[in-house]
JSON list of C-alpha atoms in Angstrom, two decimals:
[
{"chain": "A", "resi": 1, "resn": "MET", "atom": "CA", "xyz": [12.90, -50.26, -71.22]},
{"chain": "A", "resi": 2, "resn": "VAL", "atom": "CA", "xyz": [10.50, -51.26, -68.46]},
{"chain": "A", "resi": 3, "resn": "THR", "atom": "CA", "xyz": [8.01, -54.00, -69.38]},
{"chain": "A", "resi": 4, "resn": "GLU", "atom": "CA", "xyz": [4.28, -53.76, -68.66]},
{"chain": "A", "resi": 5, "resn": "GLU", "atom": "CA", "xyz": [4.59, -56.42, -65.94]},
{"chain": "A", "resi": 6, "resn": "GLU", "atom": "CA", "xyz": [7.43, -54.50, -64.28]},
{"chain": "A", "resi": 7, "resn": "LYS", "atom": "CA", "xyz": [5.39, -51.29, -64.44]},
{"chain": "A", "resi": 8, "resn": "GLU", "atom": "CA", "xyz": [2.50, -53.00, -62.67]},
{"chain": "A", "resi": 9, "resn": "GLU", "atom": "CA", "xyz": [4.80, -54.37, -59.95]},
{"chain": "A", "resi": 10, "resn": "ILE", "atom": "CA", "xyz": [6.45, -50.96, -59.43]},
{"chain": "A", "resi": 11, "resn": "SER", "atom": "CA", "xyz": [3.04, -49.26, -59.19]},
{"chain": "A", "resi": 12, "resn": "LYS", "atom": "CA", "xyz": [2.04, -51.66, -56.41]},
{"chain": "A", "resi": 13, "resn": "LYS", "atom": "CA", "xyz": [5.25, -50.94, -54.47]},
{"chain": "A", "resi": 14, "resn": "VAL", "atom": "CA", "xyz": [4.82, -47.17, -54.59]},
{"chain": "A", "resi": 15, "resn": "SER", "atom": "CA", "xyz": [1.12, -46.72, -53.99]},
{"chain": "A", "resi": 16, "resn": "PHE", "atom": "CA", "xyz": [-0.14, -43.30, -52.95]},
{"chain": "A", "resi": 17, "resn": "ASP", "atom": "CA", "xyz": [-3.20, -42.06, -51.05]},
{"chain": "A", "resi": 18, "resn": "PHE", "atom": "CA", "xyz": [-4.24, -38.63, -52.31]},
{"chain": "A", "resi": 19, "resn": "GLU", "atom": "CA", "xyz": [-6.83, -38.29, -49.53]},
{"chain": "A", "resi": 20, "resn": "LYS", "atom": "CA", "xyz": [-4.07, -38.54, -46.91]},
{"chain": "A", "resi": 21, "resn": "LEU", "atom": "CA", "xyz": [-2.26, -35.64, -48.58]},
{"chain": "A", "resi": 22, "resn": "LYS", "atom": "CA", "xyz": [-5.40, -33.51, -48.72]},
{"chain": "A", "resi": 23, "resn": "SER", "atom": "CA", "xyz": [-6.09, -34.25, -45.04]},
{"chain": "A", "resi": 24, "resn": "PHE", "atom": "CA", "xyz": [-2.54, -33.32, -44.08]},
{"chain": "A", "resi": 25, "resn": "ILE", "atom": "CA", "xyz": [-2.82, -30.01, -45.96]},
{"chain": "A", "resi": 26, "resn": "SER", "atom": "CA", "xyz": [-6.16, -29.11, -44.36]},
{"chain": "A", "resi": 27, "resn": "GLU", "atom": "CA", "xyz": [-4.93, -30.10, -40.87]},
{"chain": "A", "resi": 28, "resn": "ASN", "atom": "CA", "xyz": [-1.70, -28.09, -41.19]},
{"chain": "A", "resi": 29, "resn": "GLU", "atom": "CA", "xyz": [-2.85, -24.78, -42.62]},
{"chain": "A", "resi": 30, "resn": "ASP", "atom": "CA", "xyz": [-0.27, -22.88, -40.54]},
{"chain": "A", "resi": 31, "resn": "PHE", "atom": "CA", "xyz": [2.52, -24.79, -42.25]},
{"chain": "A", "resi": 32, "resn": "VAL", "atom": "CA", "xyz": [1.12, -24.99, -45.76]},
{"chain": "A", "resi": 33, "resn": "LYS", "atom": "CA", "xyz": [-0.70, -21.67, -45.63]},
{"chain": "A", "resi": 34, "resn": "LYS", "atom": "CA", "xyz": [-0.89, -20.63, -49.28]},
{"chain": "A", "resi": 35, "resn": "ASP", "atom": "CA", "xyz": [-1.69, -22.38, -52.54]},
{"chain": "A", "resi": 36, "resn": "PRO", "atom": "CA", "xyz": [1.79, -21.71, -53.98]},
{"chain": "A", "resi": 37, "resn": "SER", "atom": "CA", "xyz": [3.37, -23.37, -50.94]},
{"chain": "A", "resi": 38, "resn": "VAL", "atom": "CA", "xyz": [0.95, -26.29, -51.27]},
{"chain": "A", "resi": 39, "resn": "GLY", "atom": "CA", "xyz": [2.00, -26.71, -54.91]},
{"chain": "A", "resi": 40, "resn": "VAL", "atom": "CA", "xyz": [5.71, -26.74, -54.09]},
{"chain": "A", "resi": 41, "resn": "PHE", "atom": "CA", "xyz": [5.19, -29.03, -51.08]},
{"chain": "A", "resi": 42, "resn": "SER", "atom": "CA", "xyz": [3.13, -31.43, -53.22]},
{"chain": "A", "resi": 43, "resn": "LEU", "atom": "CA", "xyz": [5.83, -31.39, -55.87]},
{"chain": "A", "resi": 44, "resn": "GLY", "atom": "CA", "xyz": [8.24, -32.60, -53.20]},
{"chain": "A", "resi": 45, "resn": "VAL", "atom": "CA", "xyz": [5.81, -35.45, -52.45]},
{"chain": "A", "resi": 46, "resn": "LEU", "atom": "CA", "xyz": [5.70, -36.34, -56.16]},
{"chain": "A", "resi": 47, "resn": "VAL", "atom": "CA", "xyz": [9.50, -36.41, -56.33]},
{"chain": "A", "resi": 48, "resn": "HIS", "atom": "CA", "xyz": [9.53, -38.68, -53.26]},
{"chain": "A", "resi": 49, "resn": "LEU", "atom": "CA", "xyz": [7.33, -41.06, -55.27]},
{"chain": "A", "resi": 50, "resn": "VAL", "atom": "CA", "xyz": [9.74, -40.84, -58.21]},
{"chain": "A", "resi": 51, "resn": "PHE", "atom": "CA", "xyz": [12.58, -41.75, -55.84]},
{"chain": "A", "resi": 52, "resn": "SER", "atom": "CA", "xyz": [10.53, -44.72, -54.59]},
{"chain": "A", "resi": 53, "resn": "MET", "atom": "CA", "xyz": [9.92, -45.89, -58.15]},
{"chain": "A", "resi": 54, "resn": "GLN", "atom": "CA", "xyz": [13.58, -45.58, -59.04]},
{"chain": "A", "resi": 55, "resn": "GLN", "atom": "CA", "xyz": [14.66, -47.35, -55.86]},
{"chain": "A", "resi": 56, "resn": "ALA", "atom": "CA", "xyz": [12.25, -50.21, -56.61]},
{"chain": "A", "resi": 57, "resn": "ASN", "atom": "CA", "xyz": [13.38, -50.45, -60.22]},
{"chain": "A", "resi": 58, "resn": "LEU", "atom": "CA", "xyz": [17.07, -49.49, -60.15]},
{"chain": "A", "resi": 59, "resn": "GLY", "atom": "CA", "xyz": [18.16, -49.78, -56.54]},
{"chain": "A", "resi": 60, "resn": "SER", "atom": "CA", "xyz": [19.20, -46.10, -56.66]},
{"chain": "A", "resi": 61, "resn": "THR", "atom": "CA", "xyz": [17.70, -42.62, -57.15]},
{"chain": "A", "resi": 62, "resn": "PRO", "atom": "CA", "xyz": [19.43, -40.92, -60.09]},
{"chain": "A", "resi": 63, "resn": "PHE", "atom": "CA", "xyz": [16.67, -38.29, -60.24]},
{"chain": "A", "resi": 64, "resn": "GLU", "atom": "CA", "xyz": [18.22, -36.76, -57.12]},
{"chain": "A", "resi": 65, "resn": "LYS", "atom": "CA", "xyz": [21.01, -35.30, -59.28]},
{"chain": "A", "resi": 66, "resn": "LYS", "atom": "CA", "xyz": [18.45, -33.03, -60.94]},
{"chain": "A", "resi": 67, "resn": "LEU", "atom": "CA", "xyz": [17.65, -31.29, -57.64]},
{"chain": "A", "resi": 68, "resn": "LYS", "atom": "CA", "xyz": [20.78, -29.13, -57.37]},
{"chain": "A", "resi": 69, "resn": "GLY", "atom": "CA", "xyz": [21.54, -30.14, -53.79]},
{"chain": "A", "resi": 70, "resn": "MET", "atom": "CA", "xyz": [17.96, -29.26, -52.77]},
{"chain": "A", "resi": 71, "resn": "HIS", "atom": "CA", "xyz": [18.51, -25.57, -53.54]},
{"chain": "A", "resi": 72, "resn": "ILE", "atom": "CA", "xyz": [15.33, -25.02, -55.52]},
{"chain": "A", "resi": 73, "resn": "THR", "atom": "CA", "xyz": [14.38, -21.75, -57.23]},
{"chain": "A", "resi": 74, "resn": "SER", "atom": "CA", "xyz": [11.11, -20.73, -58.84]},
{"chain": "A", "resi": 75, "resn": "ARG", "atom": "CA", "xyz": [12.66, -21.48, -62.24]},
{"chain": "A", "resi": 76, "resn": "ASP", "atom": "CA", "xyz": [13.45, -25.03, -61.12]},
{"chain": "A", "resi": 77, "resn": "VAL", "atom": "CA", "xyz": [9.89, -25.81, -60.07]},
{"chain": "A", "resi": 78, "resn": "GLU", "atom": "CA", "xyz": [8.48, -26.18, -63.61]},
{"chain": "A", "resi": 79, "resn": "ARG", "atom": "CA", "xyz": [11.49, -28.21, -64.79]},
{"chain": "A", "resi": 80, "resn": "ILE", "atom": "CA", "xyz": [11.32, -30.56, -61.83]},
{"chain": "A", "resi": 81, "resn": "TYR", "atom": "CA", "xyz": [7.59, -31.09, -62.34]},
{"chain": "A", "resi": 82, "resn": "THR", "atom": "CA", "xyz": [7.89, -31.94, -66.03]},
{"chain": "A", "resi": 83, "resn": "GLU", "atom": "CA", "xyz": [10.90, -34.21, -65.47]},
{"chain": "A", "resi": 84, "resn": "ALA", "atom": "CA", "xyz": [9.16, -36.00, -62.57]},
{"chain": "A", "resi": 85, "resn": "VAL", "atom": "CA", "xyz": [6.08, -36.65, -64.71]},
{"chain": "A", "resi": 86, "resn": "GLU", "atom": "CA", "xyz": [8.33, -37.95, -67.48]},
{"chain": "A", "resi": 87, "resn": "LYS", "atom": "CA", "xyz": [10.02, -40.37, -65.06]},
{"chain": "A", "resi": 88, "resn": "ILE", "atom": "CA", "xyz": [6.71, -41.60, -63.70]},
{"chain": "A", "resi": 89, "resn": "ASN", "atom": "CA", "xyz": [5.55, -42.32, -67.24]},
{"chain": "A", "resi": 90, "resn": "GLN", "atom": "CA", "xyz": [8.83, -44.14, -67.87]},
{"chain": "A", "resi": 91, "resn": "TYR", "atom": "CA", "xyz": [8.56, -46.39, -64.81]},
{"chain": "A", "resi": 92, "resn": "SER", "atom": "CA", "xyz": [4.81, -46.79, -64.59]},
{"chain": "A", "resi": 93, "resn": "TYR", "atom": "CA", "xyz": [1.54, -45.95, -66.31]},
{"chain": "A", "resi": 94, "resn": "GLN", "atom": "CA", "xyz": [0.46, -42.49, -67.46]},
{"chain": "A", "resi": 95, "resn": "ASN", "atom": "CA", "xyz": [-2.44, -42.52, -65.01]},
{"chain": "A", "resi": 96, "resn": "THR", "atom": "CA", "xyz": [-0.22, -43.24, -62.02]},
{"chain": "A", "resi": 97, "resn": "TYR", "atom": "CA", "xyz": [-0.71, -40.50, -59.40]},
{"chain": "A", "resi": 98, "resn": "LYS", "atom": "CA", "xyz": [-3.15, -38.76, -61.75]},
{"chain": "A", "resi": 99, "resn": "ASP", "atom": "CA", "xyz": [-4.97, -36.91, -58.93]},
{"chain": "A", "resi": 100, "resn": "LEU", "atom": "CA", "xyz": [-1.71, -35.70, -57.43]},
{"chain": "A", "resi": 101, "resn": "ARG", "atom": "CA", "xyz": [-0.28, -34.66, -60.79]},
{"chain": "A", "resi": 102, "resn": "GLU", "atom": "CA", "xyz": [-3.42, -32.70, -61.69]},
{"chain": "A", "resi": 103, "resn": "PHE", "atom": "CA", "xyz": [-3.47, -31.10, -58.24]},
{"chain": "A", "resi": 104, "resn": "ILE", "atom": "CA", "xyz": [0.15, -29.97, -58.60]},
{"chain": "A", "resi": 105, "resn": "ALA", "atom": "CA", "xyz": [-0.39, -28.76, -62.17]},
{"chain": "A", "resi": 106, "resn": "ASP", "atom": "CA", "xyz": [-3.34, -26.67, -60.99]},
{"chain": "A", "resi": 107, "resn": "LYS", "atom": "CA", "xyz": [-1.42, -25.13, -58.09]},
{"chain": "A", "resi": 108, "resn": "LEU", "atom": "CA", "xyz": [1.72, -24.44, -60.13]},
{"chain": "A", "resi": 109, "resn": "SER", "atom": "CA", "xyz": [-0.05, -23.02, -63.17]},
{"chain": "A", "resi": 110, "resn": "THR", "atom": "CA", "xyz": [-2.59, -20.85, -61.38]},
{"chain": "A", "resi": 111, "resn": "HIS", "atom": "CA", "xyz": [-0.06, -19.50, -58.88]},
{"chain": "A", "resi": 112, "resn": "LYS", "atom": "CA", "xyz": [3.00, -19.16, -61.10]},
{"chain": "A", "resi": 113, "resn": "LYS", "atom": "CA", "xyz": [3.45, -15.43, -60.39]},
{"chain": "A", "resi": 114, "resn": "GLU", "atom": "CA", "xyz": [3.18, -15.99, -56.64]},
{"chain": "A", "resi": 115, "resn": "ILE", "atom": "CA", "xyz": [5.75, -18.81, -56.77]},
{"chain": "A", "resi": 116, "resn": "GLU", "atom": "CA", "xyz": [8.11, -16.48, -58.64]},
{"chain": "A", "resi": 117, "resn": "LYS", "atom": "CA", "xyz": [7.82, -14.02, -55.71]},
{"chain": "A", "resi": 118, "resn": "MET", "atom": "CA", "xyz": [8.67, -16.67, -53.10]},
{"chain": "A", "resi": 119, "resn": "SER", "atom": "CA", "xyz": [12.22, -16.68, -51.75]},
{"chain": "A", "resi": 120, "resn": "ASN", "atom": "CA", "xyz": [14.50, -19.53, -52.81]},
{"chain": "A", "resi": 121, "resn": "GLN", "atom": "CA", "xyz": [14.73, -20.51, -49.15]},
{"chain": "A", "resi": 122, "resn": "GLU", "atom": "CA", "xyz": [10.93, -20.78, -48.83]},
{"chain": "A", "resi": 123, "resn": "ILE", "atom": "CA", "xyz": [10.66, -22.78, -52.06]},
{"chain": "A", "resi": 124, "resn": "SER", "atom": "CA", "xyz": [13.46, -25.14, -51.02]},
{"chain": "A", "resi": 125, "resn": "PHE", "atom": "CA", "xyz": [11.98, -25.57, -47.55]},
{"chain": "A", "resi": 126, "resn": "ASN", "atom": "CA", "xyz": [8.49, -26.42, -48.81]},
{"chain": "A", "resi": 127, "resn": "PHE", "atom": "CA", "xyz": [9.87, -28.75, -51.47]},
{"chain": "A", "resi": 128, "resn": "VAL", "atom": "CA", "xyz": [12.18, -30.62, -49.08]},
{"chain": "A", "resi": 129, "resn": "CYS", "atom": "CA", "xyz": [9.39, -30.94, -46.49]},
{"chain": "A", "resi": 130, "resn": "GLY", "atom": "CA", "xyz": [7.20, -32.59, -49.13]},
{"chain": "A", "resi": 131, "resn": "LEU", "atom": "CA", "xyz": [10.08, -34.82, -50.16]},
{"chain": "A", "resi": 132, "resn": "GLU", "atom": "CA", "xyz": [10.79, -35.88, -46.58]},
{"chain": "A", "resi": 133, "resn": "LEU", "atom": "CA", "xyz": [7.14, -36.35, -45.58]},
{"chain": "A", "resi": 134, "resn": "GLY", "atom": "CA", "xyz": [6.20, -38.17, -48.78]},
{"chain": "A", "resi": 135, "resn": "ARG", "atom": "CA", "xyz": [6.14, -41.58, -47.15]},
{"chain": "A", "resi": 136, "resn": "LYS", "atom": "CA", "xyz": [3.26, -40.42, -44.89]},
{"chain": "A", "resi": 137, "resn": "PHE", "atom": "CA", "xyz": [0.97, -40.44, -47.92]},
{"chain": "A", "resi": 138, "resn": "LYS", "atom": "CA", "xyz": [1.58, -43.97, -49.12]},
{"chain": "A", "resi": 139, "resn": "SER", "atom": "CA", "xyz": [-1.39, -46.27, -49.01]}
]
C-alpha cells in the first residue's frame, strides 16, 4: 500500500495542467473535431498520467497490459476510464486530476452513443494520440 507521504511525492512528479489541454483542444479543432473524439483523446492523456504515476512508484507501467495492444473499442473505453481512475486513487489522492476526470466523464457519458458509432480505428487513433501527447500537458 502507498503511504500518504509517497502519494504526495508521486502527485508532485506527475503534475498536470488542465488549461494546457483545453488550449490544445481549442487550437486543434481539425484534429479533435467532435466531443466524442475529445473524450477518447483525453482518456489517452489520463492513461499517460497513470503510466507516469506507475513509473514513478514502481519503475514500470503494468497498466499497459490492460490496453490490448492499443486496439481500443468503444466497449473498452468505459473499462479503461474506470480502471484508470481506480489506479489514480491507489497511487495518489482522490482529487488528483479532478478537472480532467470530470471533463472525461462528461464527454464519455454524454456522447456514449456517438462513441459506440466510431470505428475501432478512430477510437484507437484518438486514444493513442492522447497517450503519446500526454506529456505536453504536464505543468
